[in-house]
Amino acid sequence: MDFNGEEPNIFEGISTAGTGNGAKVYLETYGCQMNVNDSEVVASILLANGYSITQEINEADIILINTCSIRENAETRVFGRIDLFGQVKKNKPSVIIGVLGCMAERLKDELLEKKKIVDLVVGPDAYRELPTLLRAAESGQKGVNIMLSADETYADISPVRLDKYGVSAFVSIMRGCNNMCSYCVVPYTRGAERSRDPQTIIHEVEELVRNGYREVTLLGQNVNSYSWSESKGMVKHTVNFADLLEMVALVSPFLRVRFSTSHPKDLTNDVLYTMAMYENICNHIHLPVQSGSDRILQLMNRKYSRNSYLNRIQAVREIIPDCAISTDIIAGFCTETELDHDLTLSLMREVGFDFAYMFKYSQRPNTKAARHLVDDVPDEIKSRRLTEIIELQGKLSEESKKKDVGKRFEVLVEGTSKKSDDFYVGRTTHNKVVVFPKEASSIGDFVLVEVTSCTPATLIGKIVDE
Ligand code: 5AD
Ligand code: SF4
């Protein structure tokens, strides 16, 4: 799943007429795409209850921070933000400060004890309670709910979209995770896996198409284990991820479909055949490998081997010859030796990933690894190995981009380039970012772009006729 640990997503100002008190909420989001989508659900719940959204922290009556626990530095960053919100509260004591999401779930007591300025602590399955909890906070109590749910999917809530251009939207298809990778805090903060009713997913996608959206990304911690069963009379009908992907692709041929994240142990050929069959399903798969060493994969409880991962890659290459593959890699997991690390580097070369998110192992309290393994790779060694991984991926990403120079790609125009108002930015089916002069195109168009050059992070091109 894409991670944006550095820059928060902040909602643009929105207001609605409502039954509530019109109080202004400032909402800042850290972490994965799922968190971004959760904030869209939160905004929807708040707007429906008469709150409004502001992007000016100093104007806010309520400051909410949707948080991530995946690595220690994500949490440190949020603690820093909470201290800053404390400064805002000094000048305006009536301001309510709320912590949402994974850190709320994991650190409720610590937040309430150590950060006295926090009025509201709400876990990922309790957002429907926000209006009630806010009222409690407004009357001077602490508003707390971190109950995890076996069935909450917010299926009936239409998220308020963060993408100001209205081109690309996230659609959550499931919540939680049952995998118990030994390093990962997600099963504890987001609870058990549950899939969302496919009909509600299709309705949401249809609504997006009606509103002019041109791309959806289906989100789940492990989309390949999506499963929804329904009994019609005596017959039990099950929708798996390949079925759902096809249903979404069929909503409109003009809607691009992406998904994230796939677990290598569950990626079936059926999903790959569905991707190959529908033009509008993008040729990109995010398949986190984490390590190239069987010994480490086993300690991580990933339930696949280096060989079986490579078999999946081979299946992708055979079934969808023109498919980009990205991954996640962790450097310096417990007991990792130089040999294990070299196996990660050699696997990266063997696959030739187009893109990767790369992290230093960060021990998370109460996970299996924290309980049963020793975080024994010294920090300097973790850093050095991570640097080697990043450098190698830099070369692989560059090679992958250089191969695109001279080729033409259909690009969805997603917005104006941050660097120049004369350029648009969009992505290819392979999820590669392309920058090109605007010419006569508009945001939301599909245009044919010829790639003329590339930088380490971006393709550069120009619009061409068919
Ligand atoms: N330390 C470092 N990276 C982690 N990830 C998950 N947990 C940890 C951790 N404790 C990474 C994995 C996962 C991605 C979302 O975050 O690579 O795929
Ligand atoms: Fe964490 Fe593993 Fe679940 Fe991903 S699949 S959220 S890494 S436990």
Short mmCIF file of C-alpha atoms and ligand atoms in Angstrom, two decimals:
data_model
loop_
_atom_site.label_atom_id
_atom_site.label_comp_id
_atom_site.label_asym_id
_atom_site.label_seq_id
_atom_site.Cartn_x
_atom_site.Cartn_y
_atom_site.Cartn_z
CA MET A 1 0.00 0.00 0.00
CA ASP A 2 1.28 3.50 -0.82
CA PHE A 3 2.69 5.22 2.19
CA ASN A 4 2.92 8.91 2.64
CA GLY A 5 4.61 9.14 6.01
CA GLU A 6 6.18 12.53 5.43
CA GLU A 7 3.55 14.93 4.19
CA PRO A 8 0.11 14.86 5.72
CA ASN A 9 -3.02 15.02 3.60
CA ILE A 10 -5.15 17.95 4.63
CA PHE A 11 -8.74 18.41 3.64
CA GLU A 12 -9.68 21.46 1.63
CA GLY A 13 -12.32 23.64 3.25
CA ILE A 14 -15.89 22.35 2.78
CA SER A 15 -19.05 23.38 4.53
CA THR A 16 -22.63 22.22 4.41
CA ALA A 17 -25.86 23.31 5.96
CA GLY A 18 -26.71 20.81 8.66
CA THR A 19 -28.38 20.14 11.92
CA GLY A 20 -25.19 20.42 13.95
CA ASN A 21 -23.48 23.45 15.29
CA GLY A 22 -21.43 24.27 12.18
CA ALA A 23 -18.20 23.88 14.16
CA LYS A 24 -15.09 23.92 11.99
CA VAL A 25 -12.99 20.77 11.83
CA TYR A 26 -9.36 20.66 10.69
CA LEU A 27 -8.45 17.10 9.65
CA GLU A 28 -4.89 15.96 9.03
CA THR A 29 -4.04 12.45 7.81
CA TYR A 30 -0.89 10.34 8.03
CA GLY A 31 -0.13 6.87 6.75
CA CYS A 32 -1.53 4.62 4.08
CA GLN A 33 -4.19 5.10 1.39
CA MET A 34 -6.61 3.28 3.67
CA ASN A 35 -6.15 6.05 6.24
CA VAL A 36 -6.75 8.68 3.57
CA ASN A 37 -9.97 6.90 2.63
CA ASP A 38 -10.93 6.60 6.31
CA SER A 39 -10.54 10.36 6.65
CA GLU A 40 -12.92 10.74 3.70
CA VAL A 41 -15.41 8.61 5.64
CA VAL A 42 -14.80 10.72 8.77
CA ALA A 43 -15.39 13.93 6.78
CA SER A 44 -18.59 12.46 5.39
CA ILE A 45 -19.89 11.57 8.87
CA LEU A 46 -18.99 15.01 10.22
CA LEU A 47 -20.55 16.92 7.33
CA ALA A 48 -23.74 14.87 7.62
CA ASN A 49 -23.88 15.95 11.24
CA GLY A 50 -23.55 19.64 10.55
CA TYR A 51 -19.85 20.15 11.09
CA SER A 52 -17.80 21.93 8.45
CA ILE A 53 -14.25 21.30 7.31
CA THR A 54 -11.55 23.97 7.29
CA GLN A 55 -7.99 23.80 6.01
CA GLU A 56 -6.93 26.60 8.35
CA ILE A 57 -5.78 25.15 11.64
CA ASN A 58 -6.07 28.53 13.38
CA GLU A 59 -9.74 28.82 12.43
CA ALA A 60 -10.59 25.34 13.72
CA ASP A 61 -12.90 24.55 16.63
CA ILE A 62 -11.88 20.90 16.39
CA ILE A 63 -8.49 19.52 15.33
CA LEU A 64 -8.40 15.87 14.29
CA ILE A 65 -5.33 13.86 13.38
CA ASN A 66 -5.76 10.48 11.70
CA THR A 67 -2.68 8.50 12.62
CA CYS A 68 -0.43 5.64 11.59
CA SER A 69 1.43 3.19 13.85
CA ILE A 70 3.26 1.14 11.26
CA ARG A 71 6.72 2.35 12.22
CA GLU A 72 8.03 4.20 15.23
CA ASN A 73 8.94 7.33 13.27
CA ALA A 74 5.33 7.64 12.04
CA GLU A 75 4.23 7.79 15.68
CA THR A 76 7.02 10.17 16.71
CA ARG A 77 5.92 12.54 14.00
CA VAL A 78 2.32 12.50 15.23
CA PHE A 79 3.41 13.16 18.82
CA GLY A 80 5.24 16.22 17.47
CA ARG A 81 2.06 17.39 15.76
CA ILE A 82 0.02 16.88 18.95
CA ASP A 83 2.48 19.12 20.82
CA LEU A 84 2.03 21.75 18.12
CA PHE A 85 -1.75 21.48 18.42
CA GLY A 86 -1.19 22.13 22.16
CA GLN A 87 0.24 25.54 21.20
CA VAL A 88 -2.92 26.28 19.21
CA LYS A 89 -5.01 25.26 22.22
CA LYS A 90 -3.05 27.63 24.46
CA ASN A 91 -4.32 30.54 22.37
CA LYS A 92 -7.82 29.10 22.06
CA PRO A 93 -8.60 26.83 25.04
CA SER A 94 -12.01 25.79 23.67
CA VAL A 95 -10.37 23.88 20.79
CA ILE A 96 -11.04 20.13 20.88
CA ILE A 97 -8.13 17.90 19.91
CA GLY A 98 -8.81 14.37 18.69
CA VAL A 99 -6.54 11.47 17.77
CA LEU A 100 -8.05 8.99 15.32
CA GLY A 101 -6.89 5.74 13.74
CA CYS A 102 -4.14 3.29 14.54
CA MET A 103 -2.36 5.28 17.26
CA ALA A 104 -5.65 5.89 19.02
CA GLU A 105 -6.19 2.14 19.03
CA ARG A 106 -2.69 1.29 20.19
CA LEU A 107 -1.94 4.11 22.62
CA LYS A 108 -5.24 5.18 24.14
CA ASP A 109 -4.01 5.24 27.75
CA GLU A 110 -0.70 6.86 26.95
CA LEU A 111 -2.43 9.54 24.88
CA LEU A 112 -4.93 10.35 27.61
CA GLU A 113 -2.35 10.26 30.41
CA LYS A 114 0.65 11.92 28.80
CA LYS A 115 -1.02 14.28 26.38
CA LYS A 116 -3.53 16.05 28.58
CA ILE A 117 -4.58 18.27 25.70
CA VAL A 118 -6.11 15.28 23.86
CA ASP A 119 -9.90 15.29 24.31
CA LEU A 120 -10.89 12.58 21.88
CA VAL A 121 -9.41 9.14 21.11
CA VAL A 122 -11.22 7.20 18.38
CA GLY A 123 -10.15 3.89 16.83
CA PRO A 124 -10.65 2.95 13.14
CA ASP A 125 -13.92 1.09 13.70
CA ALA A 126 -15.63 3.77 15.81
CA TYR A 127 -15.98 6.70 13.41
CA ARG A 128 -19.78 6.51 13.37
CA GLU A 129 -19.58 7.48 17.04
CA LEU A 130 -17.66 10.67 16.31
CA PRO A 131 -20.62 13.07 16.60
CA THR A 132 -21.56 11.58 20.00
CA LEU A 133 -17.96 11.58 21.19
CA LEU A 134 -17.51 15.17 20.03
CA ARG A 135 -20.55 16.20 22.01
CA ALA A 136 -19.04 14.52 25.09
CA ALA A 137 -15.78 16.38 24.49
CA GLU A 138 -17.66 19.65 24.00
CA SER A 139 -19.20 19.18 27.44
CA GLY A 140 -15.80 18.70 29.00
CA GLN A 141 -15.56 14.90 29.11
CA LYS A 142 -13.04 12.75 27.28
CA GLY A 143 -14.57 11.17 24.17
CA VAL A 144 -13.11 7.68 23.84
CA ASN A 145 -14.02 4.67 21.71
CA ILE A 146 -11.46 2.18 20.51
CA MET A 147 -13.73 -0.84 20.17
CA LEU A 148 -12.76 -2.96 17.17
CA SER A 149 -15.60 -4.50 15.23
CA ALA A 150 -16.08 -7.83 13.50
CA ASP A 151 -18.27 -6.36 10.76
CA GLU A 152 -17.86 -2.58 10.40
CA THR A 153 -17.01 -1.69 6.78
CA TYR A 154 -18.70 1.74 6.55
CA ALA A 155 -20.40 0.19 3.53
CA ASP A 156 -23.29 2.68 3.48
CA ILE A 157 -21.19 5.82 3.88
CA SER A 158 -20.30 7.81 0.80
CA PRO A 159 -16.83 9.19 1.45
CA VAL A 160 -16.20 12.90 0.83
CA ARG A 161 -13.38 12.91 -1.68
CA LEU A 162 -10.00 14.39 -0.92
CA ASP A 163 -8.92 14.58 -4.59
CA LYS A 164 -9.81 18.16 -5.36
CA TYR A 165 -9.80 17.52 -9.11
CA GLY A 166 -12.38 14.73 -8.87
CA VAL A 167 -10.42 12.33 -11.10
CA SER A 168 -9.18 9.47 -8.94
CA ALA A 169 -10.79 7.92 -5.85
CA PHE A 170 -10.02 5.24 -3.29
CA VAL A 171 -12.68 2.64 -2.58
CA SER A 172 -12.20 0.40 0.47
CA ILE A 173 -13.32 -3.14 -0.25
CA MET A 174 -12.34 -4.67 3.06
CA ARG A 175 -10.91 -3.75 6.45
CA GLY A 176 -8.49 -5.32 8.91
CA CYS A 177 -6.02 -8.11 8.37
CA ASN A 178 -5.73 -11.74 9.47
CA ASN A 179 -2.21 -12.38 8.32
CA MET A 180 -0.20 -11.78 11.43
CA CYS A 181 3.09 -10.98 9.74
CA SER A 182 5.32 -11.04 12.78
CA TYR A 183 6.59 -7.44 12.40
CA CYS A 184 3.24 -5.81 11.74
CA VAL A 185 0.98 -3.88 14.07
CA VAL A 186 -1.94 -3.62 11.64
CA PRO A 187 -3.89 -6.72 12.79
CA TYR A 188 -3.86 -5.22 16.31
CA THR A 189 -4.81 -1.67 15.35
CA ARG A 190 -7.29 -2.43 12.57
CA GLY A 191 -8.65 -5.72 13.79
CA ALA A 192 -9.77 -8.84 11.98
CA GLU A 193 -10.31 -9.00 8.24
CA ARG A 194 -13.82 -8.39 6.93
CA SER A 195 -15.01 -7.88 3.36
CA ARG A 196 -17.54 -5.32 2.23
CA ASP A 197 -20.78 -6.21 0.45
CA PRO A 198 -19.92 -6.14 -3.29
CA GLN A 199 -23.19 -4.42 -4.19
CA THR A 200 -22.28 -1.43 -2.02
CA ILE A 201 -18.86 -1.32 -3.69
CA ILE A 202 -20.42 -1.34 -7.16
CA HIS A 203 -22.90 1.38 -6.17
CA GLU A 204 -20.07 3.53 -4.88
CA VAL A 205 -18.08 3.03 -8.10
CA GLU A 206 -21.15 3.79 -10.26
CA GLU A 207 -21.72 6.97 -8.28
CA LEU A 208 -18.09 7.98 -8.83
CA VAL A 209 -18.47 7.43 -12.57
CA ARG A 210 -21.64 9.54 -12.59
CA ASN A 211 -19.67 12.28 -10.82
CA GLY A 212 -16.98 12.25 -13.51
CA TYR A 213 -14.30 10.17 -11.80
CA ARG A 214 -11.96 8.35 -14.19
CA GLU A 215 -10.02 6.06 -11.87
CA VAL A 216 -10.68 3.98 -8.76
CA THR A 217 -8.19 2.18 -6.55
CA LEU A 218 -9.69 -0.72 -4.63
CA LEU A 219 -8.14 -0.84 -1.18
CA GLY A 220 -7.53 -3.55 1.38
CA GLN A 221 -4.59 -4.79 3.46
CA ASN A 222 -4.77 -8.01 1.45
CA VAL A 223 -7.22 -7.57 -1.42
CA ASN A 224 -6.62 -11.11 -2.70
CA SER A 225 -8.36 -12.59 0.30
CA TYR A 226 -11.52 -10.57 -0.40
CA SER A 227 -14.48 -12.90 -0.02
CA TRP A 228 -18.20 -12.26 0.27
CA SER A 229 -20.73 -15.08 0.60
CA GLU A 230 -24.44 -14.87 0.23
CA SER A 231 -27.04 -17.60 0.39
CA LYS A 232 -29.83 -17.42 -2.16
CA GLY A 233 -32.27 -20.12 -1.15
CA MET A 234 -30.24 -23.31 -0.90
CA VAL A 235 -27.42 -21.97 -3.05
CA LYS A 236 -24.42 -20.28 -1.54
CA HIS A 237 -22.81 -17.76 -3.85
CA THR A 238 -19.30 -16.48 -3.13
CA VAL A 239 -17.68 -13.43 -4.69
CA ASN A 240 -13.87 -13.57 -4.60
CA PHE A 241 -11.42 -10.83 -5.56
CA ALA A 242 -11.19 -11.87 -9.21
CA ASP A 243 -15.01 -11.72 -9.43
CA LEU A 244 -15.14 -8.32 -7.74
CA LEU A 245 -12.39 -6.94 -9.97
CA GLU A 246 -14.37 -8.00 -13.03
CA MET A 247 -17.58 -6.48 -11.65
CA VAL A 248 -15.79 -3.15 -11.06
CA ALA A 249 -14.11 -3.24 -14.50
CA LEU A 250 -17.51 -3.73 -16.10
CA VAL A 251 -19.00 -0.61 -14.49
CA SER A 252 -17.51 1.50 -17.28
CA PRO A 253 -14.84 0.84 -19.92
CA PHE A 254 -13.71 4.45 -19.41
CA LEU A 255 -12.92 3.95 -15.74
CA ARG A 256 -9.40 2.90 -14.84
CA VAL A 257 -9.23 0.29 -12.12
CA ARG A 258 -6.30 -0.24 -9.75
CA PHE A 259 -5.98 -2.17 -6.52
CA SER A 260 -3.65 -2.46 -3.56
CA THR A 261 -2.27 -4.40 -1.71
CA SER A 262 -1.78 -7.96 -2.94
CA HIS A 263 -0.28 -10.60 -0.69
CA PRO A 264 2.00 -12.94 -2.68
CA LYS A 265 0.59 -16.02 -0.96
CA ASP A 266 -2.95 -15.22 -2.15
CA LEU A 267 -2.42 -13.80 -5.64
CA THR A 268 -4.28 -16.23 -7.90
CA ASN A 269 -3.96 -16.71 -11.64
CA ASP A 270 -7.66 -15.88 -11.86
CA VAL A 271 -6.90 -12.34 -10.75
CA LEU A 272 -4.12 -12.12 -13.33
CA TYR A 273 -6.41 -13.44 -16.11
CA THR A 274 -9.04 -10.86 -15.13
CA MET A 275 -6.40 -8.13 -15.29
CA ALA A 276 -5.33 -9.36 -18.73
CA MET A 277 -8.90 -9.58 -19.98
CA TYR A 278 -10.01 -6.01 -19.21
CA GLU A 279 -8.27 -3.08 -20.90
CA ASN A 280 -9.33 -0.72 -18.13
CA ILE A 281 -7.66 -2.69 -15.33
CA CYS A 282 -4.23 -1.12 -15.04
CA ASN A 283 -1.12 -3.17 -15.76
CA HIS A 284 0.44 -2.69 -12.39
CA ILE A 285 0.64 -4.92 -9.40
CA HIS A 286 1.99 -4.07 -5.97
CA LEU A 287 3.36 -7.28 -4.52
CA PRO A 288 5.28 -6.70 -1.28
CA VAL A 289 8.13 -9.20 -0.95
CA GLN A 290 9.70 -7.82 2.29
CA SER A 291 12.83 -10.02 2.02
CA GLY A 292 14.60 -12.32 -0.43
CA SER A 293 15.70 -14.81 2.24
CA ASP A 294 13.58 -17.86 3.04
CA ARG A 295 14.81 -17.89 6.62
CA ILE A 296 13.72 -14.27 7.15
CA LEU A 297 10.42 -14.77 5.29
CA GLN A 298 9.66 -17.60 7.66
CA LEU A 299 10.50 -15.51 10.73
CA MET A 300 8.27 -12.78 9.28
CA ASN A 301 5.48 -15.36 8.99
CA ARG A 302 4.89 -14.38 5.37
CA LYS A 303 3.86 -17.92 4.34
CA TYR A 304 5.67 -17.95 0.99
CA SER A 305 9.24 -18.71 -0.04
CA ARG A 306 11.60 -16.86 -2.34
CA ASN A 307 10.87 -19.48 -4.95
CA SER A 308 7.11 -19.29 -4.69
CA TYR A 309 7.33 -15.48 -4.87
CA LEU A 310 9.40 -15.78 -8.05
CA ASN A 311 6.83 -18.24 -9.42
CA ARG A 312 4.13 -15.63 -8.89
CA ILE A 313 6.28 -13.07 -10.72
CA GLN A 314 6.70 -15.52 -13.57
CA ALA A 315 2.93 -16.00 -13.70
CA VAL A 316 2.46 -12.21 -13.88
CA ARG A 317 5.00 -11.98 -16.71
CA GLU A 318 3.36 -14.83 -18.65
CA ILE A 319 -0.26 -13.76 -18.22
CA ILE A 320 0.26 -9.97 -18.44
CA PRO A 321 3.54 -9.51 -20.35
CA ASP A 322 3.45 -5.73 -20.03
CA CYS A 323 2.84 -5.43 -16.29
CA ALA A 324 4.72 -3.14 -13.90
CA ILE A 325 5.58 -4.68 -10.56
CA SER A 326 6.30 -2.76 -7.37
CA THR A 327 7.10 -4.00 -3.90
CA ASP A 328 7.79 -3.25 -0.22
CA ILE A 329 11.08 -4.23 1.39
CA ILE A 330 12.15 -4.24 5.03
CA ALA A 331 15.88 -3.93 5.84
CA GLY A 332 17.38 -5.30 9.03
CA PHE A 333 14.65 -7.57 10.36
CA CYS A 334 15.54 -9.60 13.48
CA THR A 335 18.59 -11.87 12.99
CA GLU A 336 19.10 -10.70 9.37
CA THR A 337 22.66 -11.53 8.25
CA GLU A 338 24.69 -10.14 5.36
CA LEU A 339 23.78 -13.28 3.46
CA ASP A 340 20.04 -12.68 4.00
CA HIS A 341 20.51 -9.07 2.92
CA ASP A 342 22.40 -10.16 -0.23
CA LEU A 343 19.49 -12.48 -1.02
CA THR A 344 17.15 -9.47 -0.89
CA LEU A 345 19.42 -7.54 -3.26
CA SER A 346 19.68 -10.49 -5.65
CA LEU A 347 15.92 -10.99 -5.65
CA MET A 348 15.43 -7.31 -6.45
CA ARG A 349 17.78 -7.69 -9.44
CA GLU A 350 16.11 -10.90 -10.54
CA VAL A 351 12.64 -9.35 -10.56
CA GLY A 352 13.72 -5.89 -11.70
CA PHE A 353 11.05 -4.04 -9.70
CA ASP A 354 9.73 -0.90 -11.32
CA PHE A 355 9.26 0.79 -7.98
CA ALA A 356 9.61 0.01 -4.28
CA TYR A 357 8.79 1.34 -0.83
CA MET A 358 11.76 0.55 1.37
CA PHE A 359 11.91 0.65 5.15
CA LYS A 360 14.20 0.00 8.07
CA TYR A 361 12.73 -2.57 10.43
CA SER A 362 11.05 -0.85 13.34
CA GLN A 363 10.05 -3.05 16.24
CA ARG A 364 6.41 -2.53 17.18
CA PRO A 365 5.35 -3.33 20.74
CA ASN A 366 3.30 -6.52 21.27
CA THR A 367 3.75 -7.89 17.76
CA LYS A 368 4.96 -11.49 17.42
CA ALA A 369 8.45 -10.28 16.51
CA ALA A 370 8.58 -8.03 19.57
CA ARG A 371 7.48 -10.90 21.81
CA HIS A 372 9.54 -13.75 20.38
CA LEU A 373 12.49 -12.33 18.46
CA VAL A 374 15.33 -9.98 19.29
CA ASP A 375 15.68 -6.73 17.35
CA ASP A 376 19.38 -7.45 17.10
CA VAL A 377 20.56 -5.77 13.89
CA PRO A 378 22.36 -2.58 15.00
CA ASP A 379 20.86 0.64 13.68
CA GLU A 380 23.98 1.55 11.63
CA ILE A 381 23.78 -1.80 9.87
CA LYS A 382 20.05 -1.43 9.20
CA SER A 383 20.75 2.03 7.76
CA ARG A 384 23.61 0.79 5.58
CA ARG A 385 21.54 -2.10 4.24
CA LEU A 386 18.59 0.21 3.59
CA THR A 387 20.90 2.58 1.70
CA GLU A 388 22.13 -0.31 -0.46
CA ILE A 389 18.56 -1.37 -1.14
CA ILE A 390 17.53 2.20 -2.03
CA GLU A 391 20.55 2.64 -4.30
CA LEU A 392 19.86 -0.59 -6.14
CA GLN A 393 16.18 0.25 -6.51
CA GLY A 394 17.18 3.68 -7.81
CA LYS A 395 19.05 1.96 -10.64
CA LEU A 396 16.22 -0.48 -11.32
CA SER A 397 13.61 2.30 -11.34
CA GLU A 398 15.77 4.33 -13.71
CA GLU A 399 16.22 1.35 -16.04
CA SER A 400 12.48 0.79 -15.97
CA LYS A 401 11.84 4.43 -16.92
CA LYS A 402 14.53 4.55 -19.58
CA LYS A 403 12.81 1.66 -21.35
CA ASP A 404 9.75 3.90 -21.70
CA VAL A 405 11.59 6.70 -23.53
CA GLY A 406 10.38 6.85 -27.12
CA LYS A 407 7.20 4.91 -26.33
CA ARG A 408 3.63 6.17 -26.26
CA PHE A 409 1.27 5.69 -23.33
CA GLU A 410 -2.30 6.50 -22.53
CA VAL A 411 -2.13 8.91 -19.59
CA LEU A 412 -4.90 10.05 -17.31
CA VAL A 413 -4.50 13.78 -16.67
CA GLU A 414 -4.69 14.08 -12.89
CA GLY A 415 -3.70 17.68 -12.17
CA THR A 416 -1.28 20.53 -12.72
CA SER A 417 2.39 19.80 -12.11
CA LYS A 418 3.65 21.15 -8.77
CA LYS A 419 6.76 22.49 -10.52
CA SER A 420 5.13 24.42 -13.36
CA ASP A 421 1.65 25.72 -14.18
CA ASP A 422 2.30 25.04 -17.86
CA PHE A 423 2.52 21.27 -17.29
CA TYR A 424 0.07 18.58 -16.35
CA VAL A 425 0.87 15.49 -14.33
CA GLY A 426 -0.71 12.08 -14.85
CA ARG A 427 0.08 8.39 -14.71
CA THR A 428 0.49 5.58 -17.19
CA THR A 429 -1.23 2.23 -16.77
CA HIS A 430 2.04 1.14 -15.09
CA ASN A 431 1.50 3.75 -12.36
CA LYS A 432 4.45 5.80 -13.57
CA VAL A 433 4.18 9.54 -13.15
CA VAL A 434 4.41 11.56 -16.40
CA VAL A 435 4.76 15.33 -16.75
CA PHE A 436 3.90 17.00 -20.08
CA PRO A 437 2.93 20.43 -21.51
CA LYS A 438 -0.81 21.06 -21.09
CA GLU A 439 -1.64 21.96 -24.72
CA ALA A 440 -5.37 21.58 -25.33
CA SER A 441 -6.00 18.83 -22.76
CA SER A 442 -7.97 19.10 -19.53
CA ILE A 443 -7.83 17.43 -16.15
CA GLY A 444 -9.70 14.12 -16.32
CA ASP A 445 -8.86 13.51 -20.01
CA PHE A 446 -7.10 10.41 -21.27
CA VAL A 447 -4.32 11.62 -23.58
CA LEU A 448 -1.67 9.84 -25.62
CA VAL A 449 1.77 10.93 -24.42
CA GLU A 450 5.09 10.15 -26.05
CA VAL A 451 7.84 9.87 -23.46
CA THR A 452 10.81 12.00 -24.52
CA SER A 453 13.06 11.72 -21.44
CA CYS A 454 13.03 10.90 -17.76
CA THR A 455 14.37 12.01 -14.39
CA PRO A 456 14.96 9.47 -11.60
CA ALA A 457 11.36 9.91 -10.40
CA THR A 458 9.35 11.02 -13.40
CA LEU A 459 8.75 10.46 -17.09
CA ILE A 460 8.68 13.58 -19.25
CA GLY A 461 6.74 13.66 -22.50
CA LYS A 462 4.49 15.46 -24.92
CA ILE A 463 0.95 14.87 -26.09
CA VAL A 464 0.77 13.27 -29.54
CA ASP A 465 -2.08 12.42 -31.91
CA GLU A 466 -3.11 8.80 -32.45
N1 5AD B 1 8.96 -2.03 10.32
C1 5AD B 1 9.26 -1.63 9.06
N2 5AD B 1 8.42 -1.71 8.04
C2 5AD B 1 7.19 -2.22 8.27
N3 5AD B 1 6.14 -2.44 7.45
C3 5AD B 1 5.14 -2.96 8.17
N4 5AD B 1 5.51 -3.10 9.45
C4 5AD B 1 6.80 -2.65 9.54
C5 5AD B 1 7.74 -2.55 10.60
N5 5AD B 1 7.44 -2.94 11.83
C6 5AD B 1 6.19 -2.17 6.01
C7 5AD B 1 6.00 -3.45 5.20
C8 5AD B 1 4.59 -3.32 4.68
C9 5AD B 1 4.47 -1.81 4.54
C10 5AD B 1 3.08 -1.32 4.46
O1 5AD B 1 5.12 -1.31 5.68
O2 5AD B 1 6.93 -3.43 4.14
O3 5AD B 1 4.39 -3.98 3.46
FE1 SF4 B 2 0.62 -6.19 8.09
FE2 SF4 B 2 1.10 -8.52 6.85
FE3 SF4 B 2 -1.44 -7.68 7.19
FE4 SF4 B 2 0.16 -6.39 5.46
S1 SF4 B 2 -0.51 -8.54 5.28
S2 SF4 B 2 -1.19 -5.44 7.00
S3 SF4 B 2 2.17 -6.54 6.45
S4 SF4 B 2 0.00 -8.25 8.82
#
